[in-house]
XYZ file of C-alpha atoms in Angstrom:
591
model
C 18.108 -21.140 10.769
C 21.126 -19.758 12.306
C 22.476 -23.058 13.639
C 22.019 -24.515 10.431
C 23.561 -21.732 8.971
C 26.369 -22.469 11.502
C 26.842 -25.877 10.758
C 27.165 -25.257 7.371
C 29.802 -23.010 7.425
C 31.533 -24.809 9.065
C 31.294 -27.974 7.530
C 32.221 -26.355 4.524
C 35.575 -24.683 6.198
C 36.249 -28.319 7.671
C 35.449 -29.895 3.997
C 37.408 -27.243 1.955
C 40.457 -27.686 4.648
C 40.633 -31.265 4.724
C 40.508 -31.063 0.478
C 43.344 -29.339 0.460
C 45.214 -31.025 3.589
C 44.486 -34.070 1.405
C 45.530 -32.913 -1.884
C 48.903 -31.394 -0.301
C 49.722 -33.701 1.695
C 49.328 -36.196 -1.516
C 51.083 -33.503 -3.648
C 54.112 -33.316 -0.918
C 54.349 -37.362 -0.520
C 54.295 -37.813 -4.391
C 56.866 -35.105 -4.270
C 59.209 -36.449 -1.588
C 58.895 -40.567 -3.122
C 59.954 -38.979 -6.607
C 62.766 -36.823 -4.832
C 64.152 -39.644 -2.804
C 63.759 -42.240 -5.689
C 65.412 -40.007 -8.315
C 68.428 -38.335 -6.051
C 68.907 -42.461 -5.157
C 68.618 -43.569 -9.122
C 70.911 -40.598 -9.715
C 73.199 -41.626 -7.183
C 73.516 -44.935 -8.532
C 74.172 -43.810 -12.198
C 77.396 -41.553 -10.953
C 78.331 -44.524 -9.049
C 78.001 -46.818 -12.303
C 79.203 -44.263 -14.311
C 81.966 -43.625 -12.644
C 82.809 -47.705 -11.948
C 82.088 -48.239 -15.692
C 84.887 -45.387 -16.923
C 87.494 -46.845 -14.446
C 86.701 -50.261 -15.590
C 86.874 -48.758 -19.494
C 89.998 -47.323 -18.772
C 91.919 -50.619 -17.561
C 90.481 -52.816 -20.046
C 91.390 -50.922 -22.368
C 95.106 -50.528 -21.028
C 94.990 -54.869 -20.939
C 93.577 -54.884 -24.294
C 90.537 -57.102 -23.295
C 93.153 -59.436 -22.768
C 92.031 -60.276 -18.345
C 88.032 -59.749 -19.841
C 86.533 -62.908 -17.719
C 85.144 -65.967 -19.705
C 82.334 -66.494 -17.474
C 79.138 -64.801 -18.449
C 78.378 -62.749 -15.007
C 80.899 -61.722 -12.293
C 80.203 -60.251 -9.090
C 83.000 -57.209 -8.629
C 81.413 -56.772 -5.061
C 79.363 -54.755 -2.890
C 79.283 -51.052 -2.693
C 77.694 -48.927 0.039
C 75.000 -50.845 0.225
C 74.369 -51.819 -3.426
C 75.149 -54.692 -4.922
C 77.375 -54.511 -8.139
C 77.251 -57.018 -11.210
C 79.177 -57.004 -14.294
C 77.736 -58.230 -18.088
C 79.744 -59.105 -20.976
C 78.297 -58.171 -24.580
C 77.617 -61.829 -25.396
C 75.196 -62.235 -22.657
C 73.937 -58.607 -23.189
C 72.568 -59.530 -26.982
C 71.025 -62.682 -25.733
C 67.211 -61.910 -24.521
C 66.846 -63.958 -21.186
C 70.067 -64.423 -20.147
C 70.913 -63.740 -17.018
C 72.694 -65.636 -13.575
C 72.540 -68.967 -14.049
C 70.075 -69.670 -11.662
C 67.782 -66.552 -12.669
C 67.393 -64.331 -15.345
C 68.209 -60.901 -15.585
C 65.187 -57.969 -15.010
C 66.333 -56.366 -18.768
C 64.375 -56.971 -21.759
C 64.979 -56.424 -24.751
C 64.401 -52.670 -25.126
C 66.519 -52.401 -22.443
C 69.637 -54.184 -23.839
C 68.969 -52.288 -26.713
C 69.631 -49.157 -25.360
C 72.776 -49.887 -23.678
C 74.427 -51.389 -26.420
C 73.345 -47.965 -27.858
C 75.476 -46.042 -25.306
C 72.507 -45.393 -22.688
C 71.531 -46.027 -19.285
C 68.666 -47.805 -17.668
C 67.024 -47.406 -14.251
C 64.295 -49.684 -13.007
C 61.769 -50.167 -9.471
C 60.456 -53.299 -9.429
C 60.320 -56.241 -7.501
C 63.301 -58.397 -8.149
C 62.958 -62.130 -7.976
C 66.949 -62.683 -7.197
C 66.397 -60.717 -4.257
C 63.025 -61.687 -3.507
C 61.809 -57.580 -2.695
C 61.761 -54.553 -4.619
C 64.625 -52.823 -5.818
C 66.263 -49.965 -7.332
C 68.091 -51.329 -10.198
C 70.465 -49.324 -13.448
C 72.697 -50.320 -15.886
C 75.375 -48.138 -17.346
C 77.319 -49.515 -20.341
C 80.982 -50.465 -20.540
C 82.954 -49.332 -23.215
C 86.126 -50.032 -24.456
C 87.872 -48.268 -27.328
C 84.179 -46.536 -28.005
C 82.159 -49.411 -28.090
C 80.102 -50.862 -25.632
C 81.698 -54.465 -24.955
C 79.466 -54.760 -21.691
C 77.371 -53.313 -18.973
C 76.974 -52.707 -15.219
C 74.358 -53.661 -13.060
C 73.581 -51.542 -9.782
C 71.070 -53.040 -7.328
C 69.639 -51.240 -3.967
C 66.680 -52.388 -1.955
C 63.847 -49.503 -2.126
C 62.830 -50.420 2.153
C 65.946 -47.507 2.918
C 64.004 -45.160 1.132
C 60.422 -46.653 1.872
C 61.630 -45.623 5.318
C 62.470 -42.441 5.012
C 59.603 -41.515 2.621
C 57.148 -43.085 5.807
C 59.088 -40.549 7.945
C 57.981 -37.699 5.725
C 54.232 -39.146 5.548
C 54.359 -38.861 8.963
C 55.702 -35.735 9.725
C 52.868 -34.356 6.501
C 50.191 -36.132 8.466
C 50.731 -34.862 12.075
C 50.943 -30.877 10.531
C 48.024 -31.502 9.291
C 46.447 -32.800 11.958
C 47.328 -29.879 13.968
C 46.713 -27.807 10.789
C 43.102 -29.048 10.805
C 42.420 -28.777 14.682
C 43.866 -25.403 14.604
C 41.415 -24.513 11.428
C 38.558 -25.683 13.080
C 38.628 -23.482 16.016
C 39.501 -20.977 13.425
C 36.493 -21.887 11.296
C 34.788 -22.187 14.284
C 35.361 -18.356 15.122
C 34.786 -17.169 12.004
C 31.372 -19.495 11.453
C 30.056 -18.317 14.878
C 30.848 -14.484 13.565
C 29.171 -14.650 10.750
C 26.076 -16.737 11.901
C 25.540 -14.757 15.297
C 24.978 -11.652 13.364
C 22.608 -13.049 10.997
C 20.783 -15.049 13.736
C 20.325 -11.896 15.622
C 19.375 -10.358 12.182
C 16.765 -13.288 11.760
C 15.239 -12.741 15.124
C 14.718 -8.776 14.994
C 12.555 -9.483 11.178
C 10.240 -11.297 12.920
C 10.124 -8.739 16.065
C 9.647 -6.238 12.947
C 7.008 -8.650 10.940
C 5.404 -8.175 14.429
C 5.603 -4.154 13.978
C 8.199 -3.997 16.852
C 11.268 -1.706 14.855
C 12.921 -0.626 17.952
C 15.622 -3.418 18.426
C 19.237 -2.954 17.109
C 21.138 -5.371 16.025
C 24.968 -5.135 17.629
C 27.652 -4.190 15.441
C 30.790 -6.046 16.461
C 32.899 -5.843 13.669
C 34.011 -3.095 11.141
C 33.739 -5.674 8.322
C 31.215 -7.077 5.389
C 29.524 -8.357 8.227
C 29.231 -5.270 10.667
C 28.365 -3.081 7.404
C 25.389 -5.433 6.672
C 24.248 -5.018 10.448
C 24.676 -1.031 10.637
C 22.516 -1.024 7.001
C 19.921 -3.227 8.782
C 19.346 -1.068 11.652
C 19.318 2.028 9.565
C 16.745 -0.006 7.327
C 14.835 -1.048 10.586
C 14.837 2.757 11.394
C 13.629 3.745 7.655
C 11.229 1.293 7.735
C 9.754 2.556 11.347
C 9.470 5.910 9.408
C 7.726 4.439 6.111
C 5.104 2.384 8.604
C 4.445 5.563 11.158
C 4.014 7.471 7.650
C 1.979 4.893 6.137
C -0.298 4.724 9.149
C -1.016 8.636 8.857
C -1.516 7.954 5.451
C -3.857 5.280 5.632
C -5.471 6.581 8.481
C -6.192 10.336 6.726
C -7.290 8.611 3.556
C -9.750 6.423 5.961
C -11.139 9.500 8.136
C -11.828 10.942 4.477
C -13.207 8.273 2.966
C -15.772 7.350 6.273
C -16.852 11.674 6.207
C -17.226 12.156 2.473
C -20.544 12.774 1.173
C -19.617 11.132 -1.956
C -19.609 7.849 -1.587
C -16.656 5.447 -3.480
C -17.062 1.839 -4.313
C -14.009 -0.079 -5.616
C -14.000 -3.830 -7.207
C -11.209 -5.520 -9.010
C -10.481 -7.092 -11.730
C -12.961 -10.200 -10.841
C -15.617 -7.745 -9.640
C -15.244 -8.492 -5.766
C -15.404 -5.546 -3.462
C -12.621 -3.990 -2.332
C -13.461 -0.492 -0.647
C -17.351 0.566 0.014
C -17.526 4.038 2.584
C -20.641 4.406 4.777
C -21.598 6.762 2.254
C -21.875 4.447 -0.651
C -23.388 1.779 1.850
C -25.918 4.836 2.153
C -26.821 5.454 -1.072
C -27.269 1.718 -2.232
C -28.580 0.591 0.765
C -26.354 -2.129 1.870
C -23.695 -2.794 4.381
C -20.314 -1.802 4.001
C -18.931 -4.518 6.369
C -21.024 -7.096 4.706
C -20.336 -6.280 0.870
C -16.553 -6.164 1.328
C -14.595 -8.782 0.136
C -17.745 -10.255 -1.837
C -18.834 -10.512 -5.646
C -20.884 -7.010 -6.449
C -23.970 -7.856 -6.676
C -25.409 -7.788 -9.820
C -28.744 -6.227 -8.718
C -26.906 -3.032 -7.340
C -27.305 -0.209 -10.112
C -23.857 0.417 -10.866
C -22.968 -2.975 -11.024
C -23.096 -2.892 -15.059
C -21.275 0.312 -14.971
C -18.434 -1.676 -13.294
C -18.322 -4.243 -15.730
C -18.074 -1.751 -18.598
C -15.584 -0.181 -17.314
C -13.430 -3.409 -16.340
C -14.166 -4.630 -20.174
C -13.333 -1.428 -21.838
C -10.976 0.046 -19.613
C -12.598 3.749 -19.843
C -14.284 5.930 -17.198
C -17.946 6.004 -17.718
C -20.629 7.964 -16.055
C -24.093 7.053 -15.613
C -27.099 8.428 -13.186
C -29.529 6.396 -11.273
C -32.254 6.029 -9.116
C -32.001 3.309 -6.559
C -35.066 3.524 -4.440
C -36.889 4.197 -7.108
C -37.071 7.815 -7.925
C -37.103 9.266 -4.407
C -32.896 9.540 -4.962
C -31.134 10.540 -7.909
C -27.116 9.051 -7.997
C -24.551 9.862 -10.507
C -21.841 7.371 -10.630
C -18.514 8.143 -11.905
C -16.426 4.801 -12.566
C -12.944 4.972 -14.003
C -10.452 1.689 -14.122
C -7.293 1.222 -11.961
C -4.169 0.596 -13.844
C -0.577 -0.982 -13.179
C 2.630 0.680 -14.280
C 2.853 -1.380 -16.329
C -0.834 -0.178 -18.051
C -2.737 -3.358 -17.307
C -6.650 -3.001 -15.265
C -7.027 -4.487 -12.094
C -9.713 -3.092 -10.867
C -12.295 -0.101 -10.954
C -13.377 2.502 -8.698
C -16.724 4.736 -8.707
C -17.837 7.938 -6.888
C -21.519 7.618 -5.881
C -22.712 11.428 -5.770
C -26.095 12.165 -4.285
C -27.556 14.701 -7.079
C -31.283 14.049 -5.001
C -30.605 18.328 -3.426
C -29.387 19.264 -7.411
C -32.479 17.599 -8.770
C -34.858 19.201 -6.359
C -32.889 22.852 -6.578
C -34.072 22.484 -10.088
C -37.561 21.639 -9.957
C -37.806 24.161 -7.120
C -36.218 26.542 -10.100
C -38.465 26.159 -12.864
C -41.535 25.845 -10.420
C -40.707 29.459 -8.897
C -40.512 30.491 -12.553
C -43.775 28.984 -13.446
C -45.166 30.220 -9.796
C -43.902 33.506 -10.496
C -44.854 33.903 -14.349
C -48.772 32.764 -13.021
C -48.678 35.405 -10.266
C -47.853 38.576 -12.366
C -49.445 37.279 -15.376
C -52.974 37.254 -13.733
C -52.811 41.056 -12.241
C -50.992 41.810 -15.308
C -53.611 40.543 -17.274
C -56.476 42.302 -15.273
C -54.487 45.870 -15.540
C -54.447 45.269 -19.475
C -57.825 44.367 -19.939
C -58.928 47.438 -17.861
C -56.665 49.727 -19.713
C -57.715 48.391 -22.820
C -61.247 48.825 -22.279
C -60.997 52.444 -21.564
C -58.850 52.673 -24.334
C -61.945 51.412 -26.346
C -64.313 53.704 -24.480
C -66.253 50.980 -23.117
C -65.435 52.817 -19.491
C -67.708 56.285 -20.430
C -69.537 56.025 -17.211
C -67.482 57.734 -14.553
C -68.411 54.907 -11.865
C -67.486 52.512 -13.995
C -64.255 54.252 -14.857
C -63.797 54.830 -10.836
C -64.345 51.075 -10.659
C -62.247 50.028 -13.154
C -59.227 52.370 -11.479
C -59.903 50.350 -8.018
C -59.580 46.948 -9.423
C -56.393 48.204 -11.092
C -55.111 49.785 -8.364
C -55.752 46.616 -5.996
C -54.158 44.650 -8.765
C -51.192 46.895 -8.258
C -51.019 46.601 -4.875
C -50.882 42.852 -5.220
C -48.017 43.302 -7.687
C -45.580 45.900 -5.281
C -46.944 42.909 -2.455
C -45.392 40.393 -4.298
C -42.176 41.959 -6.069
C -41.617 42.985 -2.368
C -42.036 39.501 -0.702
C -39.551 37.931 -3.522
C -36.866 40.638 -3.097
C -37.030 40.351 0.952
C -37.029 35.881 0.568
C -33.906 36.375 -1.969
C -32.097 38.623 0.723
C -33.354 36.049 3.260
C -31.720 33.391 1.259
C -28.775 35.201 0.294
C -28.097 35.358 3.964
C -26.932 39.337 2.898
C -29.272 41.122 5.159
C -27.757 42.584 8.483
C -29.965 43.307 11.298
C -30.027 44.755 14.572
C -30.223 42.585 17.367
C -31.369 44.153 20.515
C -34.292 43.225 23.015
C -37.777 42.825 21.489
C -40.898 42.784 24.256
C -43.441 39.952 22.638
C -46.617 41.785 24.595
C -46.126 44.628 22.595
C -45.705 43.367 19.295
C -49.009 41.940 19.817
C -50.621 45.334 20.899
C -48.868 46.712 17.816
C -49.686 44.078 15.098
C -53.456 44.070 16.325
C -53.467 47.634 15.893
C -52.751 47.133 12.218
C -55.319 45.104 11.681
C -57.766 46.191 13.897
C -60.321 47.335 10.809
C -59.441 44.002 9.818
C -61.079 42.538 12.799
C -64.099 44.555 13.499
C -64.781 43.835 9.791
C -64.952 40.427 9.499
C -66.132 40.235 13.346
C -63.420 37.967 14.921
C -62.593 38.056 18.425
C -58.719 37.747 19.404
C -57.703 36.844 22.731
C -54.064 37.121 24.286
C -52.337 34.564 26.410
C -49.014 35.908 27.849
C -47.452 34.650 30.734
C -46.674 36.568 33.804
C -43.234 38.246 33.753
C -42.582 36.854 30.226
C -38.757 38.363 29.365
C -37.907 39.513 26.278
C -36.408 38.012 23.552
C -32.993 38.692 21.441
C -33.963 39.971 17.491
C -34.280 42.497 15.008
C -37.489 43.827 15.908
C -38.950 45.019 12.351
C -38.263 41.242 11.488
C -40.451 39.511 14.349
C -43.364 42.137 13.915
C -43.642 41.068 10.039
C -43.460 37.407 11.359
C -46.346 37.989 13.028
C -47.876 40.939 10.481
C -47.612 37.516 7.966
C -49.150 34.291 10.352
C -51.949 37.040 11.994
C -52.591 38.429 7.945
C -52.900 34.237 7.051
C -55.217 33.507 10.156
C -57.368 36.815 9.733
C -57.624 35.869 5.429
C -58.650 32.219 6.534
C -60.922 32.549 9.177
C -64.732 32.786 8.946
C -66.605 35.879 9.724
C -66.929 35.566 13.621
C -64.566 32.955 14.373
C -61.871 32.766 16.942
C -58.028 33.806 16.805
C -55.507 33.410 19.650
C -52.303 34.973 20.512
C -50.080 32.800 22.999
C -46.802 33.440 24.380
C -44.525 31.963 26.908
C -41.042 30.948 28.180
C -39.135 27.617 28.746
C -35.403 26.298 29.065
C -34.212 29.817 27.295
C -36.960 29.995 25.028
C -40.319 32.027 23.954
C -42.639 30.191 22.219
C -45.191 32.075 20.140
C -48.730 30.313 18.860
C -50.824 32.015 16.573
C -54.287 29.962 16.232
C -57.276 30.746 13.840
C -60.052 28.354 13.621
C -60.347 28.407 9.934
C -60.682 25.628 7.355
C -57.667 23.707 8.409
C -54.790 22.270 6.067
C -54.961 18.628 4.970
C -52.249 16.210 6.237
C -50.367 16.063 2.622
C -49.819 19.758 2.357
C -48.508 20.203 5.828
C -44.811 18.953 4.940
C -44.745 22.112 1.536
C -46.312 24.749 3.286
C -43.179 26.362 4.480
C -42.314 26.441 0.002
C -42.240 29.328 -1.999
C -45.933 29.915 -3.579
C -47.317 26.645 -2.116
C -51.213 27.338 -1.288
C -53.335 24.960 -0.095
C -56.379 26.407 -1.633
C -54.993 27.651 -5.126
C -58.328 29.627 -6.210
C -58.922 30.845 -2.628
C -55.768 31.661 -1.715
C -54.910 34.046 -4.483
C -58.616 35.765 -4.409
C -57.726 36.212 -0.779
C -54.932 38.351 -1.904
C -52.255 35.873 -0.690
C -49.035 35.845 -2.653
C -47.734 32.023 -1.589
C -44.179 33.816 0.061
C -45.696 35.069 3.906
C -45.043 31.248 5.050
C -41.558 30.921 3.670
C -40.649 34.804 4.725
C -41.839 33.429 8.220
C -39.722 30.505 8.436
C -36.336 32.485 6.744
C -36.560 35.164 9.238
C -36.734 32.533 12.340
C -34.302 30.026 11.254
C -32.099 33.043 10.803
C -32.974 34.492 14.869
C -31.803 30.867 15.614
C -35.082 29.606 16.155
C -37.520 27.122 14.679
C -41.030 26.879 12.921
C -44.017 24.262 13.452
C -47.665 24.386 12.554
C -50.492 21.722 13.798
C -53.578 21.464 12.041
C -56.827 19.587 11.088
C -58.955 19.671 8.718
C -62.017 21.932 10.025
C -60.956 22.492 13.264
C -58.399 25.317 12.184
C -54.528 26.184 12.585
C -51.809 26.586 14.835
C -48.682 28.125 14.006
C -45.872 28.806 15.902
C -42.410 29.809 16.437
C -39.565 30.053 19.277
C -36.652 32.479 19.517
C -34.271 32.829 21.989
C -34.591 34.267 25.451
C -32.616 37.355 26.508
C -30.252 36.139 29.172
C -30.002 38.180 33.065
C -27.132 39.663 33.979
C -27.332 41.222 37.752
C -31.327 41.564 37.670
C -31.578 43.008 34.124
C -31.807 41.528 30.915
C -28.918 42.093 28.855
């Protein structure tokens, strides 16, 4: 490109110098012939003229009397022109002339010397067989013309000196155009270089290379166009580096946003899909990019509205068939200029809003059953002594129990929701200090030691030799296990079995608490740990169970840092159990 670019400059300095080499030189050579021709014509005419008055003069002194009789006279040869004489007679007569050869004047020409004028003339005479230079000047005598005078000059005098001139034009400018080209060739090379150099740093910066300068050698056009591209190259270097942050923010966002975005344009072929939109519909973002949307996917029509009407629509779905809820938020990308070429749609996973409130209006429902039944019990009691049904003092005393047990049930419960909303709050602040498992066991069993002896269990105690203590709010772990040993004492069968286990690995104290009661099915194992689940729904709640000991349980651990699991089969009983963290030893003693 440069070379070309080279070339043609200078071709077109060589081109517009020889044009006007040319043109001069013709302009000077047309110049000089016309010069030489007219200072020789003029010449001639003074000559004539001045001939012609002397000639006037004596002729008129002689009275015409010596005028020759012949028609043409030669008077002679003057500085190098040749000098003939014409009498009126022949002047009038077209054609006349030597008597060998006629003369070169026609008849305008005789005309206007017999008028008083002169005549000059280059042509090619046949008298002297080569061009000449001719004029006539009139003669008159007492103020009329009675004749004229002919001047002849060969032109090859002034040929010669007009070739002189030619030549001297021609060798200037050859030198003229020798010197321009090295001139041009300067000048083509300072221009091009610049721009070649320019040409070869855009593709080093196509490349993402921005670091080369081109040089700046001059303080002209040129050199300003070279100092703006390197300050450009520089500017750009900035705009790319900025870009890249740019591009690469927006991408680290897009890949860790829950949301997901999908974005098609105007022909409904995927531009942008995230992981988490991949997610939701179940595709592959590599894959889908760059293809048609498929028309199965559910937001696919969504797309298309919004493409066809150019308005943001929202629209939920379920794309695995009611196991996720989506709502899709599509709104159309626009030009400047106002005109849609494409769309793009946030894919929100509502599956956690949706369950929040089910979970909602089921612990409404749960709780409106559970104070509605004591509540209804306490009425019907108070109502019926109220009637006087209750006259009998045992039956009165027995009517008081039931209501009082009914009571109970309702502080148990109002107690258990205000302790899980605290737990769920996460507003509760406890002391954490070092808890000794072997004696929450001795304590908890004390509890429910009438418990025990009444429904004839046996408990035994497994806790490993030198088992250290763990890190919690003691109050907190003794009603974790007040609630799983209160669940496997409620559950088991008069005489059964119920084991307390404890031991430590990698950090950690596990705790199992095993009944041998009824069991739980395998589809109620995964909503045990939910508020007011029961397995049993009649059984549990004339056991006294409120549905929240499970859910207290597994609030209180998760908060200790620990976790909650429970194995169990159908008629072979339950095991529960939990972990918490290990109290570390700091020079022999735990700390």
């Amino acid at each position: 490109m440069g070379k070309n670019l080279f070339t043609r400059l200078l071709a077109s300095y060589l081109i517009v110098i020889l044009i006007t080499l040319l043109a001069v030189g013709l302009a000077m050579s047309h110049f000089f012939t016309n010069y030489y021709y007219d200072a020789k014509e003029k010449e001639l005419l003074d000559r004539g003229q001045q001939v012609a008055a002397k000639l006037s003069k004596q002729m008129e002194q002689e009275n015409g009397s010596n005028w020759p009789g012949f028609v043409l006279k030669t008077i002679g040869f003057i500085q190098d022109a040749h000098v003939l004489m014409l009498d009126r007679e022949r002047l009038t007569r077209p054609g006349s002339g030597w008597p060998e050869k006629p003369l070169w004047l026609n008849a305008a020409d005789r005309e206007k010397i017999l008028q008083g004028e002169t005549v000059a003339r280059r042509e090619f005479d046949q008298r002297f067989n080569q061009n000449m230079l001719s004029v006539a000047v009139p003669l008159k005598v007492d103020g009329q013309v009675s004749g004229a005078l002919l001047f002849f000059t060969p032109v090859a005098d002034i040929k010669a000196s007009i070739a002189a001139v030619q030549r001297l034009i021609l060798y200037a400018a050859g030198i003229a155009v020798l010197l321009s080209t090295l001139a041009g060739l300067l000048l083509s090379r300072s221009i091009a270089g610049p721009l070649k150099e320019m040409s070869r740093i855009t593709l080093e910066m196509a490349r993402g290379n921005f670091r080369q300068q081109v040089p700046v050698t001059s303080r002209d056009e040129v050199g300003q166009l070279a100092e703006n591209f390197n300050h450009l190259a520089v500017t750009l270097e900035k705009t790319v580096d900025a870009l890249r942050q740019e591009k690469s923010k927006m991408e680290n966002i897009l890949v860790n946003m829950s949301e997901g975005v999908l974005a098609v344009n105007r022909k409904g072929t995927v531009m942008l899909c995230n992981p988490a939109a991949a997610q939701v519909l179940g595709v592959d973002a590599a894959a889908v990019t760059g293809q048609q949307l498929p028309p199965e996917l559910p937001p696919a029509p969504l797309f298309e509205t919004v493409l066809e009407t150019g308005i943001s629509q929202t629209a939920e779905f379920t794309p695995d068939n009611g196991r996720t809820y989506v709502l899709a938020q599509a709104a159309p990308l626009e030009r400047r200029g106002g005109e849609i070429y494409g769309a793009v749609g946030v894919l929100q996973d509502i599956t956690g809003l949706r369950q929040l409130e089910q979970l909602r209006r089921d612990f409404v429902a749960n709780v409106s059953h559970e104070l509605r039944t004591p509540l209804t019990t306490i009425q019907g009691f108070i109502e019926a002594m109220q009637d006087g049904m209750a006259g009998d003092t045992a039956v009165r005393e027995r009517y008081l129990q039931v209501m009082h047990r009914e009571t109970v049930r309702l502080n148990r419960l109002i107690h258990d929701l205000l302790d899980l909303s605290r737990l769920e709050a996460g507003k509760v602040e406890w002391e954490i200090n070092l808890v000794e498992i072997p004696d929450l066991f001795s304590r908890v069993l004390f509890k429910f030691q009438s418990q025990i002896t009444a429904t004839q269990l046996t408990v035994q105690q497994a806790v490993q030799p030198g088992l250290p203590p763990v890190l919690g709010n003691e109050d907190r772990i003794e009603q974790v296990l007040i609630n799983l040993l209160g669940n496997a004492i409620r559950f088991s069968s008069p005489g059964g079995l119920i084991e307390l286990r404890a031991a430590a690995e990698n950090g950690k104290v596990t705790v199992v608490v095993r009944d041998t009661g009824p069991g739980i099915p395998p589809g109620d194992l995964p909503h045990i740990w939910e508020r007011f689940y029961r397995v049993e729904k009649s059984r549990s709640r004339s056991r006294g169970g409120t549905g929240l000991g499970l859910a207290i349980v597994k609030h209180i651990i998760e908060a200790h840092g620990g976790e909650v699991a429970v194995q169990s089969e159908p008629g072979r009983g339950s095991s529960f159990k939990f972990t918490l963290t290990a109290a570390p030893v700091e020079n022999g003693t735990y700390s």
